[in-house]
Amino acid sequence: MSRLHTVRRTSINSAAATTILLILVSLARHTIAQALTGNDECPCLPADHFRNHDHSEETITEFESVVGLSIDPTQYGIGCLPHDTNAVQCSDANDCTTIVPLPADCDKSFCKRSWCFVDPENCSRLSNPSTLFKGRYYSYATCGELDSFTYTERLRSLKGRTFQVGYNSNSGGWKGAHNPSGSFAVNKQWTGPAVDFIHEAALEAGFTVNMTQPPEWLREKSKEFFGNSNFDFCVYATSLGYLDFCVASFFITEKRASVTTMFETTSDPVYLITFTEGGGQTSWESFATATVTIFQPFTAAAWMMIFIFCIPLLGLLMLYHEYDAPGSAYPSSEPVLVESENEEGETHAEVVTRPIPTIKHVFNSLYMGWLSFFAGSYDQSVVTTGGKINLLAIASFIMLLLAVYTANLAAILTQEANQSSIDSIEMAVKQGLNICAERKIATVVIESFGVDPKKIVADPVGLGGDGQPGFNCPSCNARERTFNNMRRVHNDPSQYCNVAIASLEDLEVLHRYGNHCDKIKVGESIAYRSIGIPIYDEHADALVSLLHKQKAEGAMTRALAAAAPSSQCPETGGEGSSLTVQQLTGVWVITFSFALIALLANLISRRCRRRNSIGGSIRKERALRRFDQWGNPPPYDVVVDGYKYDAEENELQEVSVRDTENMTEVQKDGLEGNNVSNDLELVIEEEAIDVEEAPDEREQLYDHRDQHVQDDNSQQQSIGDKSQWSAASLVKKLAGY
C-alpha cells in the first residue's frame, strides 16, 4: 500500500509541475509577442499591412539616404524593435545613449529605442506621422519608450526657415518688448527680455525672423472678437496664420489660449499697492504727515497726560514747596525802580517793593516744567526739603519719559518708509477703500475676492475710457494710470483710489525712474499672471519644443536678469539707515516755531513797556532783580542807568567808571542778555571828578558822553522811546543833574 501511494504522489507532483511549466511558457510567449506587437490598445501593424502600398522611387531614395541600404524598407517599422540602431542618421551617435540616466542634451537617444508603425485610428497611445512614408504613423509609446525622435526632428525642422513675426511694444513693465516707435515697428530699436529670448532661440535653431505687420484690414475683425488692442490684434492674426508668432509680454487669458497656442515665458506677480507711511497726495499733506511723525512715539492721550497733567502738576507742587522760601525762585515780592517824568520834564525815581502776583509764579512753574522736558533736566535752585524730594520725582519722570520717547521715535523714523496701514486686500475691502486696477487685473480681483465692482475705479469716459471697472483705455497707458490715480485722501471715488492692485514689474519700472517712490507693495502676492507669446498652431510643436529647451537652459532667466531695473528711489527703512529732511520735518517745525514765538515776544515786550499816564506825567517801572530761565539770580549785579541795586539796603548806588572797566566779559554779556546793557556803557562817579576845576577832564567827559549817546541811538532805533529816555537821562546826569 505504501508503495502504491508513493507512486501516485509522484505522478501528481509531475503533472502539477508540467502544468506550471506550460503556464509559464504561455505567459512568456504572450509577453514576447506583446513586446513585438506593441500594447493591445495600440498594436503594431504587421508587414502584410504594407505589401500593397506603392513605394515610389522618390520615397525609396529618401529612405536610403536617411536610413541606409543595409535596412530592408519592407521590414522597417514592423514590430517593437530599435529599427534605427544601424541607420545612417545614427551612425554618428555618441556614447551618451548608453549613459543612465540619459543626459538631457543627448539628441540621438532615439537610436536605441524601440518603435513600430501603428494605425492612429486603432491606437490610444501617442503616435505621430512619419517623415519618410506618407500616410504612416509611428509610436514609441506602444513599445514603452519615450519619443525623443519627434522632439529631435522638430528642432531640426526649424533650421533654415523664415518666420513672419509681429512685435508688440509693452506699455508697462519691463519683462516684455519695447520700442519707441510703438507696436509693429519694423526697425532695430526693439529691446527687452522677450526680444532677447526669441533672438537667442533663433540663433540656436538656425531660423530667421522677419518683422511683419499684420494686415490692417484684419483689425476690424479682431475688434469684433477681442476688442481694441494691438496685443489682441497680434493674437488674432497669429491664430489665422497671418503671423507665425508674436513677440512681447502677452497675458495668457482663457480667450487668447482658446484660439491659438500660447507659450508661457514667465509669470507676473500681482500685489496690493499702498502708500508708504508719510506718502500722500499733495505737498501740504506730505508736510502735515511728516510734521506729526515726531509725535508718534506717544498717543494723543499720552501727550495730553504728559503736558496737561503730569508736567503742570509737578511744576505746581514745586511752587507749593518753594514759595517765599529764603533764596528760592518763587519770592513773594520784588523791588522795582519806579521812574516818573512830569510835564516840566523833571524826573523822579524811587525803589519800591511790589508783591509778585501768584499767577506769575504759576506761569513760571509751568514754563520751568515744560522747559525741563525739552532740556532733559531740571536746573532750578531748590532750597526746601519738600522741593528737593519733589525734584527726584521730576528728574525720574524726565529720565524715563525721554528714554522711552527717544527709543520709540528712532524706531519710527527708521522704519516708517517700509510700513503701511493696509497690508492685505481683505483689509482694504473691509475698510471700504477704492481700488485702482488695470482691466484684466480688476476682473481677477472681482471674481477671486468678491470685491464689489463699484469699489473698482471705472475707466473715466471723459479721459477715453468706457466707464467699466478697471482701466482699459488703449491710448492712455492704463497700467500707469493705476498709480497716477492713487490718492491718500480724496473726495472723488469715481476717479481716484486709496490703494491699487497692480503688476510688480509696473511698480519696478516707475521706481527705476524715481517716480511714485511713495508707493510700495504690501503682503503676499495676490495672484500670478502667466506671461507668454502666441504661436500659430501649425508651427507650435516645433517652436514650443525649442522654446522649452531654451527656457530650461536658462535663456529666459538670463534675459530677465540682464534687464531687471534698479530703483532710483531713496533707500529708507531698516536698521541704521539715514533719516531724510522730510522725516525730520517735525523737528524743524517745533524748533523754529519756538524761535519765531521768541522773536514776537521780544518785539512785543519792547513795544509794550509798562507806562502809565498819571496826571500828565509818564511813569515807568523796571524790575531791579533779574532771574535766568530757571528762576535763579544771575552771578552779576543789576545796573540801571549807572546805578547798582543793593538788595540789602533796598536802594540804588552809583557805579564808578573803574567798576565798569573791571567787569568781566561774562558780566557784560549777562548784562546784555538781561536787556540793561544799553544804559550801562558809561557810568560816572561825581565825587571823583570836579568838572568846574578840571576843564580837560570835563571836555574828555563830554566827548565820552557824546560817543555813548551816538552808540546808544544806533543800537536802539527799534525802541525809540526807551532810547530817547535813556539818552536824555544820561545827558542830565552828565550835566550834573
XYZ file of C-alpha atoms in Angstrom:
737
model
C 0.000 0.000 0.000
C 2.728 2.433 0.867
C 4.453 1.835 -2.402
C 1.247 2.434 -4.315
C 0.705 5.718 -2.512
C 4.258 6.782 -3.253
C 3.810 6.156 -6.983
C 0.554 8.094 -7.010
C 2.079 11.065 -5.228
C 4.961 11.131 -7.644
C 2.584 11.136 -10.622
C 0.561 14.009 -9.133
C 3.661 16.118 -8.497
C 4.897 15.558 -12.028
C 1.562 16.616 -13.513
C 1.485 19.793 -11.411
C 4.996 20.731 -12.445
C 4.132 20.176 -16.073
C 1.058 22.392 -15.770
C 3.019 25.194 -14.146
C 5.680 24.967 -16.823
C 3.086 25.210 -19.585
C 1.567 28.294 -17.945
C 4.955 29.990 -17.673
C 5.767 29.207 -21.286
C 2.417 30.591 -22.371
C 2.971 33.787 -20.394
C 6.453 34.144 -21.804
C 5.179 33.695 -25.346
C 2.448 36.259 -24.687
C 4.961 38.683 -23.210
C 7.340 38.209 -26.112
C 4.518 38.525 -28.593
C 3.259 41.672 -26.900
C 6.772 43.065 -26.798
C 6.995 42.608 -30.544
C 3.459 43.634 -31.441
C 3.095 46.515 -29.000
C 0.402 47.340 -26.487
C -3.009 45.758 -27.041
C -4.604 49.223 -27.121
C -2.190 50.334 -29.836
C -0.930 47.243 -31.709
C 1.919 47.345 -34.186
C 0.907 46.823 -37.801
C 2.157 43.582 -39.459
C 4.271 43.563 -42.626
C 1.321 42.278 -44.662
C -0.437 45.578 -43.993
C 2.084 47.420 -46.211
C 2.561 44.869 -49.054
C 0.005 46.547 -51.253
C 1.403 50.040 -50.564
C 3.074 51.653 -53.531
C 6.650 52.627 -52.667
C 7.652 55.337 -55.126
C 11.189 55.737 -56.278
C 11.377 59.114 -54.592
C 10.355 57.624 -51.271
C 12.872 54.784 -51.552
C 15.653 57.214 -52.456
C 14.943 59.402 -49.412
C 14.720 56.289 -47.235
C 18.092 55.037 -48.390
C 19.719 58.439 -47.763
C 18.364 58.698 -44.227
C 18.170 55.067 -43.089
C 20.655 53.336 -45.393
C 20.904 50.477 -47.865
C 21.525 47.815 -45.214
C 17.954 48.016 -43.891
C 15.036 46.411 -45.709
C 12.313 49.045 -46.145
C 9.629 46.339 -46.094
C 10.663 45.342 -42.541
C 11.391 48.864 -41.302
C 8.954 49.733 -38.502
C 7.452 46.238 -38.241
C 7.225 45.194 -34.568
C 8.692 46.835 -31.481
C 12.377 46.944 -32.340
C 15.124 49.608 -32.329
C 14.843 49.990 -36.087
C 17.259 52.966 -36.253
C 20.223 51.381 -34.496
C 22.100 50.753 -37.759
C 20.550 53.652 -39.664
C 22.752 56.220 -41.374
C 21.362 59.031 -39.218
C 22.554 57.161 -36.126
C 25.990 56.295 -37.398
C 27.491 59.308 -35.586
C 25.554 58.752 -32.370
C 27.823 59.444 -29.436
C 28.186 57.365 -26.323
C 25.563 59.405 -24.420
C 22.911 56.856 -25.496
C 24.456 54.301 -23.117
C 24.550 56.615 -20.090
C 21.974 56.025 -17.337
C 20.141 58.236 -16.628
C 20.085 59.665 -20.122
C 21.536 63.210 -20.377
C 19.025 65.903 -21.307
C 21.175 67.060 -24.218
C 21.503 63.641 -25.843
C 19.682 64.231 -29.135
C 20.384 60.747 -30.608
C 18.733 58.775 -27.828
C 16.020 57.585 -30.241
C 18.633 55.410 -31.999
C 18.473 52.847 -29.171
C 14.721 52.961 -28.620
C 12.067 50.614 -29.973
C 9.100 51.696 -32.037
C 6.725 50.473 -34.729
C 4.155 51.669 -37.232
C 0.607 51.803 -35.906
C -2.881 52.628 -37.077
C -3.813 56.007 -35.494
C -7.470 55.020 -35.646
C -6.740 51.923 -33.541
C -4.255 53.460 -31.135
C -4.992 55.143 -27.824
C -1.314 55.871 -27.195
C 0.837 58.704 -28.500
C 1.616 58.463 -32.216
C 2.994 60.823 -34.862
C 3.035 60.942 -38.675
C 6.121 59.518 -40.371
C 8.562 61.894 -42.022
C 9.626 59.234 -44.564
C 6.435 57.429 -45.506
C 3.350 59.489 -46.164
C 0.225 58.132 -44.569
C 2.067 56.088 -41.965
C 2.155 56.773 -38.203
C 4.747 55.559 -35.744
C 4.595 55.129 -31.976
C 7.292 54.761 -29.364
C 4.660 54.717 -26.613
C 3.174 51.349 -27.622
C 6.640 49.850 -27.115
C 7.050 51.584 -23.751
C 9.626 54.114 -24.986
C 9.826 57.901 -24.962
C 9.544 59.645 -28.310
C 12.810 61.600 -28.493
C 12.916 61.213 -32.285
C 9.922 63.513 -32.760
C 11.466 66.100 -30.468
C 14.774 65.977 -32.310
C 13.098 66.125 -35.688
C 11.009 69.105 -34.591
C 14.088 71.084 -33.663
C 15.817 70.045 -36.855
C 12.832 71.140 -38.924
C 13.272 74.769 -37.797
C 16.714 75.167 -39.329
C 16.770 77.466 -42.321
C 13.143 78.540 -42.027
C 11.877 82.124 -42.068
C 9.025 83.084 -39.745
C 6.736 86.092 -40.091
C 6.734 87.685 -36.643
C 4.807 90.618 -35.206
C 6.429 92.666 -32.432
C 4.256 94.431 -29.830
C 5.574 97.202 -27.589
C 4.512 96.743 -23.968
C 3.129 99.909 -22.396
C 4.135 98.866 -18.889
C 6.502 96.561 -17.083
C 9.995 95.612 -18.173
C 9.789 91.878 -18.945
C 8.377 92.195 -22.456
C 9.353 94.069 -25.620
C 9.766 97.808 -26.038
C 10.236 100.139 -28.980
C 9.990 103.945 -29.023
C 8.082 103.708 -32.319
C 5.391 101.501 -30.796
C 3.870 98.172 -31.802
C 4.626 96.526 -35.150
C 7.556 98.879 -35.801
C 9.945 97.453 -38.376
C 13.326 98.660 -37.142
C 16.264 97.624 -34.986
C 15.204 99.501 -31.851
C 13.489 96.581 -30.159
C 14.708 95.801 -26.650
C 13.553 93.737 -23.694
C 13.849 90.208 -22.269
C 11.201 88.782 -24.620
C 13.134 90.084 -27.629
C 16.445 88.711 -26.335
C 14.863 85.334 -25.589
C 13.457 84.914 -29.108
C 16.645 86.121 -30.776
C 18.720 83.614 -28.814
C 16.291 80.856 -29.769
C 16.572 81.856 -33.451
C 20.364 81.627 -33.290
C 20.165 78.258 -31.553
C 17.747 76.701 -34.029
C 19.034 78.485 -37.125
C 15.825 80.150 -38.286
C 15.238 83.725 -39.420
C 12.782 86.266 -38.016
C 11.070 88.618 -40.441
C 9.374 91.567 -38.689
C 5.891 91.780 -40.120
C 2.835 93.927 -39.599
C -0.464 92.042 -39.646
C -2.878 93.094 -42.429
C -4.642 96.275 -41.386
C -7.934 95.111 -42.875
C -7.900 92.321 -40.293
C -8.070 94.777 -37.379
C -11.842 95.263 -37.588
C -12.375 91.523 -37.392
C -10.092 91.417 -34.362
C -12.084 94.189 -32.671
C -15.273 92.216 -33.140
C -13.784 89.199 -31.408
C -11.354 90.639 -28.842
C -11.588 94.398 -28.628
C -9.465 97.403 -29.484
C -5.981 96.239 -28.508
C -2.795 95.831 -30.551
C -1.929 92.786 -28.479
C -5.252 91.107 -29.196
C -4.820 92.083 -32.832
C -1.485 90.242 -32.956
C -3.000 87.172 -31.283
C -5.886 87.208 -33.734
C -3.575 87.453 -36.771
C -1.428 84.609 -35.402
C -4.413 82.344 -34.858
C -5.326 82.711 -38.548
C -1.780 82.134 -39.800
C -1.071 85.685 -40.996
C 1.750 85.700 -38.447
C 3.769 82.722 -37.254
C 4.131 84.138 -33.730
C 4.272 87.438 -31.826
C 6.972 88.805 -29.517
C 6.080 90.707 -26.316
C 4.689 90.019 -22.864
C 1.187 88.708 -23.532
C -1.030 87.891 -20.593
C -2.288 84.377 -21.211
C -6.043 84.675 -20.913
C -8.616 81.975 -21.455
C -9.881 83.666 -24.596
C -6.436 84.040 -26.153
C -5.485 80.465 -25.358
C -8.715 79.243 -26.960
C -7.762 80.494 -30.431
C -4.042 79.712 -30.651
C -1.137 78.117 -28.809
C 0.346 80.248 -26.010
C 3.864 79.501 -24.761
C 4.497 80.701 -21.206
C 7.777 82.582 -20.911
C 7.453 83.783 -17.301
C 4.915 84.864 -14.706
C 3.993 88.209 -13.237
C 3.080 88.530 -9.532
C 0.267 90.930 -8.695
C 0.389 92.825 -5.398
C -1.631 95.243 -3.336
C -0.038 98.687 -3.696
C -0.379 101.286 -0.950
C 1.278 104.465 0.178
C 4.289 104.339 2.437
C 3.875 105.963 5.819
C 4.272 109.644 5.024
C 3.272 109.268 1.360
C 0.436 111.484 0.201
C -1.451 113.314 -2.429
C -0.055 116.830 -2.208
C 2.955 118.636 -0.805
C 0.832 120.036 2.019
C -0.456 116.609 3.015
C 3.060 115.205 2.895
C 4.294 118.125 5.033
C 1.489 117.664 7.564
C 2.090 113.928 7.822
C 5.837 114.392 8.259
C 5.231 117.044 10.933
C 3.161 114.795 13.157
C 5.698 111.969 12.845
C 7.684 113.407 15.734
C 4.648 112.993 17.983
C 4.034 109.346 17.071
C 6.034 107.774 19.935
C 3.043 108.521 22.191
C -0.654 108.585 21.529
C -2.654 111.790 21.738
C -3.987 110.712 25.129
C -0.443 110.083 26.390
C 0.732 113.507 25.212
C -2.201 115.161 26.957
C -1.396 113.235 30.125
C 2.229 114.406 29.951
C 1.810 118.063 29.021
C -1.548 118.921 30.552
C -1.434 116.883 33.755
C 1.959 115.439 34.793
C 4.298 118.326 33.973
C 1.966 121.084 35.249
C 1.240 119.136 38.437
C 4.925 118.591 39.211
C 5.635 122.260 38.488
C 2.829 123.474 40.739
C 3.989 121.138 43.512
C 7.428 122.699 43.240
C 5.824 126.138 43.556
C 3.958 124.938 46.639
C 7.180 123.723 48.287
C 9.388 126.668 47.318
C 7.049 129.653 47.573
C 8.502 132.532 49.655
C 11.323 130.360 50.977
C 14.566 132.323 51.505
C 16.689 132.046 48.368
C 14.029 130.260 46.346
C 12.992 131.109 42.807
C 9.478 131.969 43.998
C 9.704 135.060 46.288
C 6.511 136.738 47.438
C 7.697 140.248 46.485
C 10.283 142.032 44.371
C 11.884 145.503 44.299
C 11.191 147.701 41.330
C 12.531 151.048 40.190
C 9.657 153.468 39.603
C 10.635 156.375 37.377
C 8.308 159.202 36.513
C 8.584 162.381 34.493
C 6.208 165.303 34.941
C 5.062 167.809 32.371
C 8.000 170.115 33.129
C 10.426 167.328 32.254
C 11.514 166.697 35.818
C 12.407 163.087 36.522
C 11.839 161.309 39.816
C 12.947 157.793 40.698
C 12.362 155.629 43.753
C 12.716 151.975 44.741
C 9.583 150.278 45.989
C 8.752 146.702 46.963
C 5.924 145.226 44.990
C 4.175 141.894 45.697
C 4.528 139.346 42.898
C 1.150 138.115 41.580
C 0.619 134.417 42.229
C -0.422 133.876 38.638
C 3.046 134.961 37.550
C 4.624 132.226 39.674
C 2.094 129.728 38.313
C 3.104 130.549 34.759
C 6.773 130.405 35.707
C 6.344 126.989 37.316
C 4.557 125.673 34.219
C 7.242 127.092 31.962
C 10.033 125.544 34.024
C 8.281 122.170 33.950
C 7.910 122.191 30.186
C 11.458 123.510 29.780
C 12.787 120.656 31.886
C 11.171 118.163 29.494
C 12.844 119.656 26.430
C 16.153 120.332 28.213
C 16.272 116.878 29.757
C 16.979 118.235 33.272
C 15.531 120.491 35.975
C 18.155 123.108 36.847
C 16.162 125.402 39.119
C 17.645 126.088 42.565
C 15.677 124.188 45.179
C 16.109 125.116 48.842
C 13.368 123.309 50.783
C 13.274 119.658 51.802
C 9.912 119.077 50.149
C 11.174 120.746 46.979
C 14.255 118.523 46.878
C 12.184 115.363 47.194
C 9.797 116.686 44.557
C 12.856 117.271 42.374
C 13.512 113.493 42.493
C 10.022 112.922 41.099
C 10.640 115.425 38.319
C 14.089 114.010 37.467
C 12.889 110.384 37.348
C 9.867 111.360 35.273
C 12.023 113.206 32.742
C 14.660 110.471 32.555
C 12.211 107.604 31.958
C 9.972 109.578 29.654
C 12.797 110.793 27.421
C 14.347 107.310 27.281
C 11.079 105.764 26.079
C 10.395 108.635 23.684
C 13.865 108.543 22.126
C 13.844 104.777 21.561
C 10.357 104.773 20.094
C 10.977 107.793 17.861
C 14.181 106.269 16.486
C 12.330 103.099 15.556
C 9.526 105.049 13.897
C 11.785 107.338 11.885
C 13.948 104.493 10.533
C 11.134 102.067 9.715
C 8.192 104.197 8.648
C 9.136 104.210 4.948
C 8.547 100.449 4.644
C 5.311 100.329 6.570
C 1.742 100.741 5.528
C -1.506 100.891 7.419
C -3.079 98.496 4.860
C -1.385 95.122 4.446
C -3.914 92.947 2.603
C -6.707 93.186 0.082
C -9.086 91.838 2.719
C -8.265 94.805 4.951
C -8.716 97.232 2.070
C -12.128 95.732 1.277
C -13.124 95.743 4.939
C -12.289 99.450 5.245
C -14.283 100.211 2.112
C -11.349 101.693 0.213
C -11.487 102.409 -3.506
C -9.198 100.284 -5.666
C -7.410 101.158 -8.897
C -6.513 98.348 -11.279
C -5.971 97.614 -14.928
C -8.981 95.904 -16.536
C -7.631 92.342 -16.647
C -6.443 92.528 -13.044
C -9.730 94.093 -11.956
C -11.594 91.119 -13.419
C -9.450 88.687 -11.426
C -9.943 90.684 -8.211
C -13.721 90.824 -8.621
C -14.020 87.103 -9.369
C -11.451 85.774 -6.873
C -12.001 88.037 -3.873
C -15.637 89.007 -4.259
C -14.816 92.702 -4.421
C -17.775 94.923 -5.209
C -17.266 96.215 -8.777
C -18.362 99.643 -7.538
C -15.200 99.752 -5.405
C -13.047 99.370 -8.522
C -12.461 102.789 -10.078
C -14.048 102.845 -13.528
C -12.181 103.837 -16.657
C -13.167 107.539 -16.999
C -15.263 108.134 -20.092
C -14.081 111.725 -20.216
C -10.462 110.511 -20.485
C -11.035 107.972 -23.225
C -12.330 105.093 -21.101
C -15.504 103.042 -21.347
C -16.863 103.593 -17.828
C -16.361 99.955 -16.787
C -14.433 98.836 -13.671
C -10.704 98.848 -14.309
C -8.597 100.989 -16.622
C -8.589 99.759 -20.210
C -8.098 102.838 -22.373
C -5.805 101.657 -25.210
C -4.287 105.078 -25.863
C -3.837 106.422 -22.320
C -1.377 103.989 -20.700
C -3.898 102.232 -18.471
C -1.209 100.447 -16.457
C 0.458 103.686 -15.322
C -2.885 105.363 -14.730
C -3.370 102.827 -11.943
C -0.650 104.609 -9.964
C -1.375 108.147 -11.148
C -4.932 107.997 -9.777
C -3.926 106.904 -6.285
C -4.613 109.422 -3.521
C -4.251 109.041 0.216
C -7.184 111.398 0.765
C -9.700 112.328 -1.907
C -13.328 113.303 -2.356
C -13.910 111.774 -5.786
C -14.202 107.960 -5.601
C -15.329 107.891 -9.223
C -11.834 108.860 -10.376
C -9.372 108.314 -7.523
C -8.495 105.408 -5.249
C -6.803 104.793 -1.911
C -4.966 101.606 -2.913
C -4.172 99.791 -6.133
C -3.707 96.240 -7.330
C -1.019 96.087 -9.962
C 1.784 94.135 -11.502
C 5.014 94.261 -9.536
C 7.019 94.940 -12.694
C 4.934 98.066 -13.363
C 5.918 99.477 -9.975
C 9.551 98.464 -10.511
C 9.665 100.399 -13.791
C 8.299 103.531 -12.109
C 10.845 103.224 -9.300
C 13.582 102.855 -11.933
C 12.989 106.486 -12.903
C 12.428 107.699 -9.333
C 8.650 108.044 -9.795
C 5.926 107.081 -7.315
C 8.524 106.410 -4.619
C 5.806 106.902 -2.001
C 4.119 103.671 -3.098
C 5.103 100.128 -2.118
C 3.819 96.577 -2.425
C 2.466 95.014 0.744
C 1.685 91.499 1.854
C 1.945 88.359 -0.228
C 1.222 88.277 -3.937
C -2.497 88.265 -4.655
C -2.154 86.303 -7.877
C 0.256 85.285 -10.590
C -0.457 86.097 -14.204
C 1.057 83.861 -16.851
C 3.012 85.728 -19.496
C 3.797 84.224 -22.867
C 3.751 84.554 -26.633
C 1.129 83.373 -29.166
C 2.265 80.793 -31.765
C 0.497 79.637 -34.920
C -0.748 76.092 -34.313
C 0.909 74.655 -37.428
C 4.357 75.590 -36.087
C 3.522 75.191 -32.418
C 5.001 71.723 -31.883
C 8.433 72.620 -33.196
C 8.599 76.126 -31.710
C 7.251 75.104 -28.316
C 9.816 72.288 -28.151
C 12.590 74.761 -28.940
C 11.399 77.413 -26.510
C 11.018 74.866 -23.712
C 14.575 73.751 -24.368
C 15.827 77.347 -24.303
C 13.893 78.130 -21.152
C 15.204 75.017 -19.396
C 18.743 76.035 -20.294
C 18.240 79.418 -18.580
C 17.907 81.685 -21.607
C 14.859 83.487 -20.221
C 16.388 83.743 -16.771
C 19.493 85.370 -18.203
C 17.433 87.802 -20.263
C 15.361 88.807 -17.230
C 18.436 89.242 -15.038
C 20.091 91.482 -17.623
C 17.023 93.705 -17.947
C 15.961 93.866 -14.279
C 15.592 97.556 -13.305
C 17.349 99.119 -10.320
C 15.334 101.504 -8.178
C 16.267 105.183 -8.114
C 14.079 105.828 -5.095
C 15.946 106.774 -1.907
C 16.545 103.840 0.370
C 14.653 104.191 3.609
C 13.869 101.927 6.486
C 15.986 99.305 8.138
C 18.451 99.489 10.993
C 20.976 102.285 10.739
C 19.509 103.980 7.672
C 19.916 107.732 7.335
C 16.966 109.985 8.060
C 15.777 112.320 5.345
C 14.988 116.021 5.630
C 11.302 115.212 5.221
C 11.355 112.667 8.041
C 12.720 115.371 10.355
C 10.058 117.909 9.397
C 8.572 117.799 12.884
C 11.939 118.802 14.373
C 12.228 121.783 12.066
C 8.654 122.902 12.711
C 8.858 122.736 16.507
C 12.306 124.337 16.715
C 11.592 127.301 14.500
C 8.099 127.762 15.900
C 9.607 128.417 19.322
C 12.235 130.687 17.746
C 9.532 132.709 15.993
C 7.466 132.981 19.157
C 10.557 134.226 20.996
C 11.105 136.959 18.396
C 7.484 138.035 18.613
C 7.600 138.069 22.417
C 10.744 140.189 22.388
C 9.216 142.664 19.960
C 6.013 142.922 21.984
C 7.899 143.414 25.264
C 9.925 146.242 23.765
C 6.861 147.920 22.336
C 4.643 147.449 25.358
C 6.670 148.615 28.348
C 4.642 149.315 31.434
C 3.970 153.025 31.084
C 1.070 154.712 32.744
C -0.022 158.324 32.225
C -0.915 159.780 35.628
C -1.994 163.453 35.737
C 0.016 164.346 32.671
C 3.160 162.557 33.892
C 4.835 159.453 32.485
C 5.511 156.548 34.829
C 7.786 153.595 34.124
C 8.633 150.595 36.284
C 11.677 148.373 35.874
C 12.473 145.275 37.903
C 15.659 145.503 39.942
C 16.035 141.750 40.458
C 16.746 139.596 37.408
C 16.455 135.793 37.052
C 17.563 133.315 34.405
C 15.298 130.825 32.646
C 15.310 128.564 35.729
C 14.399 131.357 38.144
C 17.927 131.609 39.525
C 19.541 135.074 40.076
C 22.433 135.897 37.697
C 26.021 135.943 39.027
C 26.390 139.685 38.407
C 24.880 142.909 39.766
C 21.936 144.583 38.131
C 22.899 148.106 36.996
C 20.391 150.618 35.644
C 21.491 153.908 34.153
C 24.773 153.830 36.031
C 23.198 152.750 39.331
C 23.657 149.389 41.027
C 20.835 147.987 43.074
C 21.792 146.993 46.643
C 19.319 144.340 47.744
C 20.287 144.589 51.430
C 19.800 148.362 51.607
C 16.981 148.263 49.013
C 18.422 151.291 47.238
C 20.431 152.328 44.164
C 24.133 153.102 44.412
C 26.218 154.796 41.761
C 28.853 152.710 39.994
C 32.255 154.176 39.214
C 33.949 154.041 35.815
C 36.610 151.822 37.339
C 33.947 149.311 38.460
C 32.608 149.114 34.925
C 36.045 148.724 33.374
C 36.824 145.881 35.762
C 33.674 143.985 34.834
C 34.333 140.598 33.238
C 33.152 139.714 29.775
C 30.716 137.252 31.377
C 29.215 140.075 33.421
C 28.919 142.331 30.381
C 27.375 139.521 28.341
C 24.994 138.847 31.182
C 24.012 142.486 31.288
C 23.322 142.472 27.572
C 21.322 139.268 27.939
C 19.124 140.888 30.584
C 18.347 143.888 28.373
C 20.069 146.500 30.554
C 23.366 146.965 28.717
C 22.111 149.982 26.765
C 22.136 152.007 29.994
C 25.491 150.738 31.309
C 28.204 151.698 28.818
C 29.054 154.894 30.677
C 28.856 155.327 34.471
C 30.109 158.341 36.429
C 31.102 158.863 39.999
C 30.515 162.603 40.570
C 32.825 162.713 43.586
C 35.767 161.533 41.505
C 35.740 164.440 39.014
C 35.134 168.132 39.623
C 34.083 169.356 36.214
C 34.422 173.027 37.188
C 38.033 172.663 38.440
C 39.255 170.279 35.768
C 38.242 171.546 32.309
C 40.367 168.935 30.493
C 38.637 166.134 32.301
C 35.330 167.891 31.593
C 35.963 168.002 27.842
C 37.025 164.349 27.910
C 33.881 163.517 29.835
C 31.640 165.280 27.324
C 33.371 163.545 24.409
C 32.811 160.231 26.159
C 29.180 161.206 26.724
C 28.572 162.136 23.095
C 30.091 158.889 21.880
C 27.847 156.890 24.220
C 24.734 158.768 23.146
C 25.573 158.100 19.488
C 26.154 154.372 20.112
C 23.021 154.124 22.197
C 20.847 155.685 19.470
C 22.232 153.419 16.759
C 21.542 150.309 18.828
C 18.041 151.277 19.946
C 16.377 152.529 16.766
C 13.620 149.900 17.076
C 12.839 151.045 20.625
C 12.652 154.788 20.113
C 11.021 155.859 23.354
C 13.439 153.968 25.534
C 16.492 155.165 23.633
C 15.379 158.771 23.861
C 14.618 158.450 27.572
C 17.963 156.776 28.332
C 19.940 159.314 26.337
C 18.102 162.252 27.946
C 18.591 160.786 31.420
C 22.284 160.251 30.731
C 22.744 163.830 29.485
C 21.130 165.183 32.623
C 23.382 163.046 34.799
C 26.446 164.138 32.862
C 25.396 167.785 33.211
C 25.225 167.400 36.983
C 21.532 166.724 37.332
